[in-house]
Amino acid sequence: MQPVLRQLPAGALLFHRNAPAYGIFRLVTGRVRLERVTPDGTTVPVHTVRPGELFAEASLFSSCYHCDARVVHDAELHFYPRTALVARFRGDPNALFDFAAGLARRVQGLRTRLEVRQVRAAAERLLLFLRLQVDAGRFYRPEGTWKDVAEEIGLTHEALYRALAKLEATGRIERLRGAVRVLRTRPG
Amino acid sequence: MQPVLRQLPAGALLFHRNAPAYGIFRLVTGRVRLERVTPDGTTVPVHTVRPGELFAEASLFSSCYHCDARVVHDAELHFYPRTALVARFRGDPNALFDFAAGLARRVQGLRTRLEVRQVRAAAERLLLFLRLQVDAGRFYRPEGTWKDVAEEIGLTHEALYRALAKLEATGRIERLRGAVRVLRTRPG
């Protein structure tokens, strides 16, 4: 299904809570924040959407949005109109099956992220993240920057670099030109 | 669809990585841990399953499991055989639609949990969690215990109680017989 490309400047409200759900989006560039504004005017963050991410999927299955979506940095978005998408899913079970498969993978990925965040010590958290990316003995090279990795695992940029240095100093990783190799540990 | 009830003792392996996926599960009682064992024998935690939770859904859409599932505390599980479930979804698009809707809600819920974990200060993290549960002025009463809430938001039991005390002392919540009311803040 061909999405519609939309461009929105920073500050724009893409949709708001309880408004009729008219479609779902994939962020192409920029940044969008999902938030809820409580009756007393407090803004409560729900999620920060990053490029490549599909969002508002739950609104496909409900008549209205459950939060506000505000553009934080000028954004380009792919828009998938709800009626067209639902009609397609109703008419083509394979497309719906693929969509559900994508959602199941997202659930899996988010759970793993939560598990990584569970680890308090920065170096151990980073090591768990690396182990989930690659088997021991293999190299991991971030898709984006190490700063993105820091954000992904909930560390500051500085804490991530300290964690990398610590893992290297204690012989658990090896660094080579921007990549990192998880070293085998001796069982027992 | 009628699930099959299965009982497994602590220590049992429910399925292992790369084994053919034979179905998905809902944990009824007990605890199950999803984990990955790396080639050098290190166990890497992927997710801890709590009662009520559906898991291994991604295996519906792939031919094998992507991790191990080990019973941590004696468990009762509802088992949904993969072939029967896939056949049902292929034959009944409404059932698949409902299943996808459930997955979309899970994605939403997991994202919110990650956002809550993002907040470093315990009291602020708890306040964000409470604000996401109830609007200001309303009471929140945990479904389980406050200990479950602590686990849910990644705090120790003690840190949670200190956070509750701090929020009360600073006039942001009111406590009444196990429930908590988020007080309205004055805008500006």
mmCIF file of C-alpha atoms in Angstrom:
data_model
loop_
_atom_site.group_PDB
_atom_site.id
_atom_site.type_symbol
_atom_site.label_atom_id
_atom_site.label_comp_id
_atom_site.label_asym_id
_atom_site.label_seq_id
_atom_site.Cartn_x
_atom_site.Cartn_y
_atom_site.Cartn_z
ATOM 1 C CA MET A 1 0.000 0.000 0.000
ATOM 2 C CA GLN A 2 1.384 3.389 -1.094
ATOM 3 C CA PRO A 3 1.588 5.738 1.876
ATOM 4 C CA VAL A 4 1.074 9.498 1.582
ATOM 5 C CA LEU A 5 4.153 11.611 2.401
ATOM 6 C CA ARG A 6 3.461 14.419 4.842
ATOM 7 C CA GLN A 7 5.792 17.116 6.108
ATOM 8 C CA LEU A 8 5.202 18.901 9.395
ATOM 9 C CA PRO A 9 7.210 21.603 11.165
ATOM 10 C CA ALA A 10 8.430 21.373 14.764
ATOM 11 C CA GLY A 11 5.631 22.232 17.174
ATOM 12 C CA ALA A 12 2.805 20.934 14.969
ATOM 13 C CA LEU A 13 0.168 18.710 16.533
ATOM 14 C CA LEU A 14 -0.245 15.606 14.353
ATOM 15 C CA PHE A 15 -3.289 14.324 16.239
ATOM 16 C CA HIS A 16 -4.766 14.694 19.658
ATOM 17 C CA ARG A 17 -6.252 12.399 22.261
ATOM 18 C CA ASN A 18 -9.873 11.361 21.698
ATOM 19 C CA ALA A 19 -9.851 12.767 18.153
ATOM 20 C CA PRO A 20 -11.214 10.307 15.562
ATOM 21 C CA ALA A 21 -8.374 8.041 14.429
ATOM 22 C CA TYR A 22 -7.797 8.739 10.738
ATOM 23 C CA GLY A 23 -4.681 6.688 10.208
ATOM 24 C CA ILE A 24 -1.303 5.435 11.310
ATOM 25 C CA PHE A 25 2.150 6.802 10.549
ATOM 26 C CA ARG A 26 5.740 5.888 9.968
ATOM 27 C CA LEU A 27 8.268 8.557 10.870
ATOM 28 C CA VAL A 28 10.760 9.033 8.033
ATOM 29 C CA THR A 29 12.879 11.891 9.390
ATOM 30 C CA GLY A 30 12.658 14.184 12.411
ATOM 31 C CA ARG A 31 11.177 13.382 15.779
ATOM 32 C CA VAL A 32 7.639 13.037 17.138
ATOM 33 C CA ARG A 33 6.612 12.801 20.764
ATOM 34 C CA LEU A 34 3.513 10.994 21.976
ATOM 35 C CA GLU A 35 2.166 12.624 25.099
ATOM 36 C CA ARG A 36 -0.884 12.996 27.253
ATOM 37 C CA VAL A 37 -2.014 16.272 28.733
ATOM 38 C CA THR A 38 -3.756 15.762 32.069
ATOM 39 C CA PRO A 39 -6.810 17.854 33.037
ATOM 40 C CA ASP A 40 -4.611 20.140 35.144
ATOM 41 C CA GLY A 41 -2.394 20.915 32.160
ATOM 42 C CA THR A 42 0.583 18.667 32.923
ATOM 43 C CA THR A 43 2.194 17.068 29.883
ATOM 44 C CA VAL A 44 2.974 13.419 30.475
ATOM 45 C CA PRO A 45 5.363 11.799 27.956
ATOM 46 C CA VAL A 46 4.182 8.473 26.538
ATOM 47 C CA HIS A 47 6.793 7.687 23.879
ATOM 48 C CA THR A 48 9.387 9.324 21.648
ATOM 49 C CA VAL A 49 9.148 8.145 18.054
ATOM 50 C CA ARG A 50 12.392 7.726 16.106
ATOM 51 C CA PRO A 51 12.907 7.604 12.323
ATOM 52 C CA GLY A 52 11.820 4.316 10.791
ATOM 53 C CA GLU A 53 9.276 3.645 13.496
ATOM 54 C CA LEU A 54 5.596 2.934 12.866
ATOM 55 C CA PHE A 55 3.274 4.544 15.403
ATOM 56 C CA ALA A 56 -0.374 4.921 16.378
ATOM 57 C CA GLU A 57 -0.958 1.316 15.231
ATOM 58 C CA ALA A 58 -3.342 0.742 18.127
ATOM 59 C CA SER A 59 -5.639 3.409 16.641
ATOM 60 C CA LEU A 60 -6.293 1.050 13.717
ATOM 61 C CA PHE A 61 -8.329 -1.006 16.127
ATOM 62 C CA SER A 62 -10.094 1.790 17.961
ATOM 63 C CA SER A 63 -12.148 4.736 16.819
ATOM 64 C CA CYS A 64 -9.972 7.459 18.331
ATOM 65 C CA TYR A 65 -6.398 8.260 19.327
ATOM 66 C CA HIS A 66 -5.363 7.598 22.912
ATOM 67 C CA CYS A 67 -2.774 10.393 23.200
ATOM 68 C CA ASP A 68 -1.444 13.526 21.495
ATOM 69 C CA ALA A 69 1.328 13.387 18.886
ATOM 70 C CA ARG A 70 3.493 16.470 18.653
ATOM 71 C CA VAL A 71 6.291 17.117 16.176
ATOM 72 C CA VAL A 72 9.507 17.879 18.100
ATOM 73 C CA HIS A 73 11.919 18.254 15.151
ATOM 74 C CA ASP A 74 10.653 19.018 11.609
ATOM 75 C CA ALA A 75 9.262 15.723 10.417
ATOM 76 C CA GLU A 76 8.534 13.779 7.260
ATOM 77 C CA LEU A 77 5.974 11.054 7.757
ATOM 78 C CA HIS A 78 4.363 8.304 5.775
ATOM 79 C CA PHE A 79 0.648 8.363 6.415
ATOM 80 C CA TYR A 80 -1.549 5.263 5.987
ATOM 81 C CA PRO A 81 -5.254 6.180 6.019
ATOM 82 C CA ARG A 82 -7.202 4.047 8.460
ATOM 83 C CA THR A 83 -10.225 3.173 6.296
ATOM 84 C CA ALA A 84 -8.047 2.077 3.369
ATOM 85 C CA LEU A 85 -5.775 0.043 5.634
ATOM 86 C CA VAL A 86 -8.619 -1.651 7.517
ATOM 87 C CA ALA A 87 -10.389 -2.428 4.210
ATOM 88 C CA ARG A 88 -7.181 -3.960 2.916
ATOM 89 C CA PHE A 89 -6.716 -6.073 6.033
ATOM 90 C CA ARG A 90 -10.343 -7.238 5.883
ATOM 91 C CA GLY A 91 -9.955 -8.196 2.228
ATOM 92 C CA ASP A 92 -6.471 -9.674 2.373
ATOM 93 C CA PRO A 93 -5.830 -11.902 5.406
ATOM 94 C CA ASN A 94 -2.209 -12.379 4.322
ATOM 95 C CA ALA A 95 -1.563 -8.647 4.643
ATOM 96 C CA LEU A 96 -3.143 -8.663 8.092
ATOM 97 C CA PHE A 97 -1.090 -11.724 9.003
ATOM 98 C CA ASP A 98 2.116 -9.898 8.021
ATOM 99 C CA PHE A 99 1.047 -6.820 9.961
ATOM 100 C CA ALA A 100 0.369 -8.945 13.055
ATOM 101 C CA ALA A 101 3.767 -10.618 12.607
ATOM 102 C CA GLY A 102 5.390 -7.176 12.625
ATOM 103 C CA LEU A 103 3.544 -6.285 15.825
ATOM 104 C CA ALA A 104 4.651 -9.547 17.458
ATOM 105 C CA ARG A 105 8.270 -8.743 16.602
ATOM 106 C CA ARG A 106 7.823 -5.275 18.110
ATOM 107 C CA VAL A 107 6.491 -6.801 21.328
ATOM 108 C CA GLN A 108 9.564 -9.061 21.390
ATOM 109 C CA GLY A 109 11.965 -6.185 20.764
ATOM 110 C CA LEU A 110 10.372 -3.921 23.370
ATOM 111 C CA ARG A 111 10.463 -6.655 26.000
ATOM 112 C CA THR A 112 14.150 -7.184 25.368
ATOM 113 C CA ARG A 113 14.756 -3.439 25.679
ATOM 114 C CA LEU A 114 12.968 -3.445 29.028
ATOM 115 C CA GLU A 115 15.072 -6.373 30.187
ATOM 116 C CA VAL A 116 18.259 -4.528 29.236
ATOM 117 C CA ARG A 117 17.097 -1.416 31.130
ATOM 118 C CA GLN A 118 16.500 -3.599 34.152
ATOM 119 C CA VAL A 119 20.259 -3.921 34.655
ATOM 120 C CA ARG A 120 21.466 -1.092 36.872
ATOM 121 C CA ALA A 121 25.257 -1.116 36.392
ATOM 122 C CA ALA A 122 26.091 0.656 33.115
ATOM 123 C CA ALA A 123 28.859 -1.737 32.011
ATOM 124 C CA GLU A 124 26.730 -4.822 32.696
ATOM 125 C CA ARG A 125 23.781 -3.249 30.896
ATOM 126 C CA LEU A 126 25.909 -2.536 27.848
ATOM 127 C CA LEU A 127 27.364 -6.068 27.917
ATOM 128 C CA LEU A 128 23.856 -7.567 28.010
ATOM 129 C CA PHE A 129 22.855 -5.371 25.065
ATOM 130 C CA LEU A 130 25.941 -6.466 23.091
ATOM 131 C CA ARG A 131 25.345 -10.140 23.894
ATOM 132 C CA LEU A 132 21.800 -9.837 22.596
ATOM 133 C CA GLN A 133 23.095 -8.335 19.355
ATOM 134 C CA VAL A 134 25.924 -10.753 18.559
ATOM 135 C CA ASP A 135 27.247 -14.091 19.719
ATOM 136 C CA ALA A 136 30.539 -14.112 21.609
ATOM 137 C CA GLY A 137 33.546 -13.906 19.327
ATOM 138 C CA ARG A 138 31.719 -11.800 16.755
ATOM 139 C CA PHE A 139 31.916 -8.109 16.043
ATOM 140 C CA TYR A 140 29.107 -5.655 16.671
ATOM 141 C CA ARG A 141 29.019 -2.400 14.750
ATOM 142 C CA PRO A 142 26.175 0.020 15.598
ATOM 143 C CA GLU A 143 23.725 0.705 12.773
ATOM 144 C CA GLY A 144 23.679 4.380 13.772
ATOM 145 C CA THR A 145 26.149 5.991 16.135
ATOM 146 C CA TRP A 146 27.235 4.956 19.632
ATOM 147 C CA LYS A 147 25.157 7.906 20.807
ATOM 148 C CA ASP A 148 22.079 6.134 19.426
ATOM 149 C CA VAL A 149 23.110 3.007 21.322
ATOM 150 C CA ALA A 150 23.402 5.084 24.514
ATOM 151 C CA GLU A 151 19.881 6.419 23.997
ATOM 152 C CA GLU A 152 18.539 2.970 23.170
ATOM 153 C CA ILE A 153 19.808 1.481 26.411
ATOM 154 C CA GLY A 154 19.063 4.528 28.561
ATOM 155 C CA LEU A 155 22.598 5.723 29.290
ATOM 156 C CA THR A 156 24.139 9.126 28.758
ATOM 157 C CA HIS A 157 26.751 9.365 26.034
ATOM 158 C CA GLU A 158 29.476 9.740 28.692
ATOM 159 C CA ALA A 159 28.277 6.756 30.740
ATOM 160 C CA LEU A 160 28.301 4.632 27.585
ATOM 161 C CA TYR A 161 31.916 5.535 26.822
ATOM 162 C CA ARG A 162 32.947 4.810 30.405
ATOM 163 C CA ALA A 163 31.120 1.464 30.162
ATOM 164 C CA LEU A 164 32.927 0.582 26.918
ATOM 165 C CA ALA A 165 36.287 1.456 28.526
ATOM 166 C CA LYS A 166 35.482 -0.627 31.603
ATOM 167 C CA LEU A 167 34.423 -3.687 29.579
ATOM 168 C CA GLU A 168 37.615 -3.417 27.555
ATOM 169 C CA ALA A 169 39.817 -2.973 30.645
ATOM 170 C CA THR A 170 38.273 -6.039 32.285
ATOM 171 C CA GLY A 171 38.795 -8.172 29.186
ATOM 172 C CA ARG A 172 35.159 -8.656 28.275
ATOM 173 C CA ILE A 173 35.206 -6.834 24.953
ATOM 174 C CA GLU A 174 37.747 -5.852 22.353
ATOM 175 C CA ARG A 175 37.425 -2.635 20.372
ATOM 176 C CA LEU A 176 38.488 -2.248 16.772
ATOM 177 C CA ARG A 177 37.752 0.803 14.607
ATOM 178 C CA GLY A 178 34.263 1.592 15.886
ATOM 179 C CA ALA A 179 33.266 -2.062 16.246
ATOM 180 C CA VAL A 180 33.211 -4.130 19.397
ATOM 181 C CA ARG A 181 33.820 -7.835 19.855
ATOM 182 C CA VAL A 182 32.314 -9.674 22.802
ATOM 183 C CA LEU A 183 35.004 -11.975 24.153
ATOM 184 C CA ARG A 184 34.262 -15.525 25.210
ATOM 185 C CA THR A 185 34.144 -16.016 28.930
ATOM 186 C CA ARG A 186 35.507 -19.215 30.396
ATOM 187 C CA PRO A 187 32.613 -21.272 31.817
ATOM 188 C CA GLY A 188 32.827 -21.781 35.543
ATOM 189 C CA MET B 1 -10.354 -21.383 21.187
ATOM 190 C CA GLN B 2 -9.979 -23.761 24.143
ATOM 191 C CA PRO B 3 -6.387 -23.816 25.346
ATOM 192 C CA VAL B 4 -4.750 -26.898 26.843
ATOM 193 C CA LEU B 5 -3.744 -26.570 30.510
ATOM 194 C CA ARG B 6 -0.170 -27.653 31.209
ATOM 195 C CA GLN B 7 1.679 -27.858 34.495
ATOM 196 C CA LEU B 8 5.450 -27.715 34.713
ATOM 197 C CA PRO B 9 7.792 -27.790 37.701
ATOM 198 C CA ALA B 10 10.483 -25.215 38.414
ATOM 199 C CA GLY B 11 13.567 -25.876 36.305
ATOM 200 C CA ALA B 12 11.696 -27.413 33.348
ATOM 201 C CA LEU B 13 12.544 -26.223 29.859
ATOM 202 C CA LEU B 14 9.322 -25.319 28.050
ATOM 203 C CA PHE B 15 10.988 -24.842 24.663
ATOM 204 C CA HIS B 16 14.423 -24.015 23.384
ATOM 205 C CA ARG B 17 15.875 -21.721 20.780
ATOM 206 C CA ASN B 18 15.707 -22.946 17.178
ATOM 207 C CA ALA B 19 13.344 -25.777 18.153
ATOM 208 C CA PRO B 20 10.268 -25.986 15.867
ATOM 209 C CA ALA B 21 7.605 -23.620 17.211
ATOM 210 C CA TYR B 22 4.666 -25.748 18.292
ATOM 211 C CA GLY B 23 2.546 -23.086 19.935
ATOM 212 C CA ILE B 24 2.151 -20.058 22.128
ATOM 213 C CA PHE B 25 1.398 -19.837 25.837
ATOM 214 C CA ARG B 26 -0.327 -17.811 28.483
ATOM 215 C CA LEU B 27 1.161 -18.088 31.957
ATOM 216 C CA VAL B 28 -1.590 -18.735 34.515
ATOM 217 C CA THR B 29 0.453 -19.099 37.715
ATOM 218 C CA GLY B 30 4.160 -19.275 38.498
ATOM 219 C CA ARG B 31 6.988 -17.680 36.622
ATOM 220 C CA VAL B 32 8.760 -18.359 33.340
ATOM 221 C CA ARG B 33 11.980 -16.816 32.109
ATOM 222 C CA LEU B 34 12.824 -16.328 28.454
ATOM 223 C CA GLU B 35 16.558 -16.504 27.944
ATOM 224 C CA ARG B 36 19.258 -17.069 25.407
ATOM 225 C CA VAL B 37 22.319 -19.180 26.015
ATOM 226 C CA THR B 38 25.310 -17.928 24.056
ATOM 227 C CA PRO B 39 27.820 -20.351 22.473
ATOM 228 C CA ASP B 40 30.211 -19.883 25.420
ATOM 229 C CA GLY B 41 27.496 -20.940 27.862
ATOM 230 C CA THR B 42 26.456 -17.542 29.239
ATOM 231 C CA THR B 43 22.731 -17.210 29.961
ATOM 232 C CA VAL B 44 21.344 -13.902 28.728
ATOM 233 C CA PRO B 45 17.902 -12.949 30.089
ATOM 234 C CA VAL B 46 15.392 -11.835 27.464
ATOM 235 C CA HIS B 47 12.170 -11.437 29.449
ATOM 236 C CA THR B 48 10.472 -12.549 32.655
ATOM 237 C CA VAL B 49 6.886 -13.672 32.071
ATOM 238 C CA ARG B 50 4.326 -12.867 34.758
ATOM 239 C CA PRO B 51 0.931 -14.498 35.367
ATOM 240 C CA GLY B 52 -1.707 -13.418 32.845
ATOM 241 C CA GLU B 53 0.847 -12.738 30.159
ATOM 242 C CA LEU B 54 0.795 -14.259 26.674
ATOM 243 C CA PHE B 55 4.230 -15.174 25.347
ATOM 244 C CA ALA B 56 6.041 -16.632 22.339
ATOM 245 C CA GLU B 57 3.486 -14.924 20.070
ATOM 246 C CA ALA B 58 6.222 -14.123 17.564
ATOM 247 C CA SER B 59 6.703 -17.869 17.068
ATOM 248 C CA LEU B 60 3.233 -17.999 15.467
ATOM 249 C CA PHE B 61 4.775 -16.213 12.525
ATOM 250 C CA SER B 62 8.045 -18.099 12.330
ATOM 251 C CA SER B 63 8.923 -21.761 12.139
ATOM 252 C CA CYS B 64 11.015 -21.916 15.317
ATOM 253 C CA TYR B 65 11.466 -20.316 18.723
ATOM 254 C CA HIS B 66 13.988 -17.518 19.043
ATOM 255 C CA CYS B 67 14.976 -18.173 22.677
ATOM 256 C CA ASP B 68 14.708 -20.684 25.524
ATOM 257 C CA ALA B 69 11.801 -20.650 27.995
ATOM 258 C CA ARG B 70 12.585 -21.984 31.438
ATOM 259 C CA VAL B 71 10.161 -22.436 34.329
ATOM 260 C CA VAL B 72 11.450 -20.488 37.358
ATOM 261 C CA HIS B 73 8.587 -21.158 39.806
ATOM 262 C CA ASP B 74 6.199 -24.116 39.326
ATOM 263 C CA ALA B 75 3.926 -23.001 36.507
ATOM 264 C CA GLU B 76 0.470 -23.587 35.083
ATOM 265 C CA LEU B 77 0.191 -22.571 31.464
ATOM 266 C CA HIS B 78 -2.453 -22.355 28.798
ATOM 267 C CA PHE B 79 -1.067 -23.788 25.603
ATOM 268 C CA TYR B 80 -2.421 -22.803 22.168
ATOM 269 C CA PRO B 81 -1.135 -25.169 19.449
ATOM 270 C CA ARG B 82 0.372 -23.267 16.557
ATOM 271 C CA THR B 83 -1.229 -25.170 13.647
ATOM 272 C CA ALA B 84 -4.728 -24.870 15.123
ATOM 273 C CA LEU B 85 -4.268 -21.179 15.898
ATOM 274 C CA VAL B 86 -2.832 -20.328 12.472
ATOM 275 C CA ALA B 87 -5.631 -22.302 10.762
ATOM 276 C CA ARG B 88 -8.163 -20.376 12.803
ATOM 277 C CA PHE B 89 -6.593 -17.025 11.928
ATOM 278 C CA ARG B 90 -6.471 -17.976 8.239
ATOM 279 C CA GLY B 91 -10.138 -18.978 8.313
ATOM 280 C CA ASP B 92 -11.474 -16.205 10.522
ATOM 281 C CA PRO B 93 -10.068 -12.752 9.724
ATOM 282 C CA ASN B 94 -12.006 -11.264 12.665
ATOM 283 C CA ALA B 95 -10.132 -13.476 15.101
ATOM 284 C CA LEU B 96 -6.839 -12.445 13.534
ATOM 285 C CA PHE B 97 -7.949 -8.804 13.654
ATOM 286 C CA ASP B 98 -8.629 -9.131 17.401
ATOM 287 C CA PHE B 99 -5.295 -10.837 17.946
ATOM 288 C CA ALA B 100 -3.500 -8.037 16.083
ATOM 289 C CA ALA B 101 -5.409 -5.472 18.158
ATOM 290 C CA GLY B 102 -4.153 -7.166 21.317
ATOM 291 C CA LEU B 103 -0.581 -7.048 19.997
ATOM 292 C CA ALA B 104 -0.954 -3.342 19.165
ATOM 293 C CA ARG B 105 -2.106 -2.665 22.739
ATOM 294 C CA ARG B 106 0.904 -4.589 24.041
ATOM 295 C CA VAL B 107 3.239 -2.459 21.923
ATOM 296 C CA GLN B 108 1.551 0.638 23.371
ATOM 297 C CA GLY B 109 1.822 -0.629 26.950
ATOM 298 C CA LEU B 110 5.472 -1.678 26.594
ATOM 299 C CA ARG B 111 6.422 1.690 25.113
ATOM 300 C CA THR B 112 4.811 3.463 28.035
ATOM 301 C CA ARG B 113 6.690 1.224 30.459
ATOM 302 C CA LEU B 114 9.953 2.099 28.736
ATOM 303 C CA GLU B 115 9.104 5.804 28.954
ATOM 304 C CA VAL B 116 8.447 5.468 32.682
ATOM 305 C CA ARG B 117 11.777 3.652 33.178
ATOM 306 C CA GLN B 118 13.486 6.524 31.377
ATOM 307 C CA VAL B 119 12.890 8.750 34.417
ATOM 308 C CA ARG B 120 15.834 8.404 36.791
ATOM 309 C CA ALA B 121 14.540 9.948 40.037
ATOM 310 C CA ALA B 122 12.365 7.384 41.847
ATOM 311 C CA ALA B 123 9.675 9.836 43.031
ATOM 312 C CA GLU B 124 9.309 11.417 39.578
ATOM 313 C CA ARG B 125 9.188 7.979 37.976
ATOM 314 C CA LEU B 126 6.413 6.896 40.306
ATOM 315 C CA LEU B 127 4.511 10.139 39.706
ATOM 316 C CA LEU B 128 4.690 9.638 35.941
ATOM 317 C CA PHE B 129 3.424 6.077 36.376
ATOM 318 C CA LEU B 130 0.518 7.294 38.538
ATOM 319 C CA ARG B 131 -0.368 10.076 36.081
ATOM 320 C CA LEU B 132 -0.502 7.525 33.286
ATOM 321 C CA GLN B 133 -2.898 5.389 35.337
ATOM 322 C CA VAL B 134 -5.343 8.047 36.529
ATOM 323 C CA ASP B 135 -6.184 11.657 35.864
ATOM 324 C CA ALA B 136 -5.328 14.181 38.570
ATOM 325 C CA GLY B 137 -7.883 14.273 41.355
ATOM 326 C CA ARG B 138 -8.706 10.572 41.004
ATOM 327 C CA PHE B 139 -7.637 7.634 43.117
ATOM 328 C CA TYR B 140 -5.332 4.888 41.964
ATOM 329 C CA ARG B 141 -5.446 1.529 43.670
ATOM 330 C CA PRO B 142 -2.949 -1.123 42.486
ATOM 331 C CA GLU B 143 -4.486 -4.215 40.892
ATOM 332 C CA GLY B 144 -1.935 -6.361 42.717
ATOM 333 C CA THR B 145 0.280 -5.142 45.530
ATOM 334 C CA TRP B 146 2.548 -2.092 45.757
ATOM 335 C CA LYS B 147 5.397 -4.576 45.444
ATOM 336 C CA ASP B 148 4.094 -5.461 41.960
ATOM 337 C CA VAL B 149 4.033 -1.756 41.134
ATOM 338 C CA ALA B 150 7.668 -1.471 42.297
ATOM 339 C CA GLU B 151 8.650 -4.339 40.009
ATOM 340 C CA GLU B 152 6.642 -2.918 37.118
ATOM 341 C CA ILE B 153 8.451 0.416 37.256
ATOM 342 C CA GLY B 154 11.867 -1.019 38.096
ATOM 343 C CA LEU B 155 12.239 0.145 41.699
ATOM 344 C CA THR B 156 13.005 -1.848 44.804
ATOM 345 C CA HIS B 157 10.182 -2.198 47.296
ATOM 346 C CA GLU B 158 11.996 0.160 49.673
ATOM 347 C CA ALA B 159 12.651 2.803 47.003
ATOM 348 C CA LEU B 160 8.955 2.707 46.095
ATOM 349 C CA TYR B 161 7.884 3.363 49.686
ATOM 350 C CA ARG B 162 10.378 6.212 49.997
ATOM 351 C CA ALA B 163 9.049 7.653 46.722
ATOM 352 C CA LEU B 164 5.440 7.447 47.973
ATOM 353 C CA ALA B 165 6.453 9.225 51.197
ATOM 354 C CA LYS B 166 8.304 11.919 49.273
ATOM 355 C CA LEU B 167 5.404 12.578 46.890
ATOM 356 C CA GLU B 168 3.047 12.841 49.849
ATOM 357 C CA ALA B 169 5.392 15.128 51.814
ATOM 358 C CA THR B 170 5.744 17.451 48.824
ATOM 359 C CA GLY B 171 1.977 17.648 48.319
ATOM 360 C CA ARG B 172 1.823 15.827 45.011
ATOM 361 C CA ILE B 173 -0.185 12.834 46.150
ATOM 362 C CA GLU B 174 -2.546 11.997 48.973
ATOM 363 C CA ARG B 175 -2.686 8.493 50.455
ATOM 364 C CA LEU B 176 -5.835 6.869 51.733
ATOM 365 C CA ARG B 177 -6.099 3.217 52.799
ATOM 366 C CA GLY B 178 -3.848 1.681 50.172
ATOM 367 C CA ALA B 179 -4.994 4.025 47.405
ATOM 368 C CA VAL B 180 -3.235 7.106 46.122
ATOM 369 C CA ARG B 181 -4.712 10.299 44.695
ATOM 370 C CA VAL B 182 -2.665 12.437 42.323
ATOM 371 C CA LEU B 183 -3.208 16.039 43.371
ATOM 372 C CA ARG B 184 -3.777 18.782 40.818
ATOM 373 C CA THR B 185 -0.765 20.992 40.285
ATOM 374 C CA ARG B 186 -1.332 24.688 39.674
ATOM 375 C CA PRO B 187 -0.384 25.492 36.071
ATOM 376 C CA GLY B 188 2.533 27.953 35.788
#
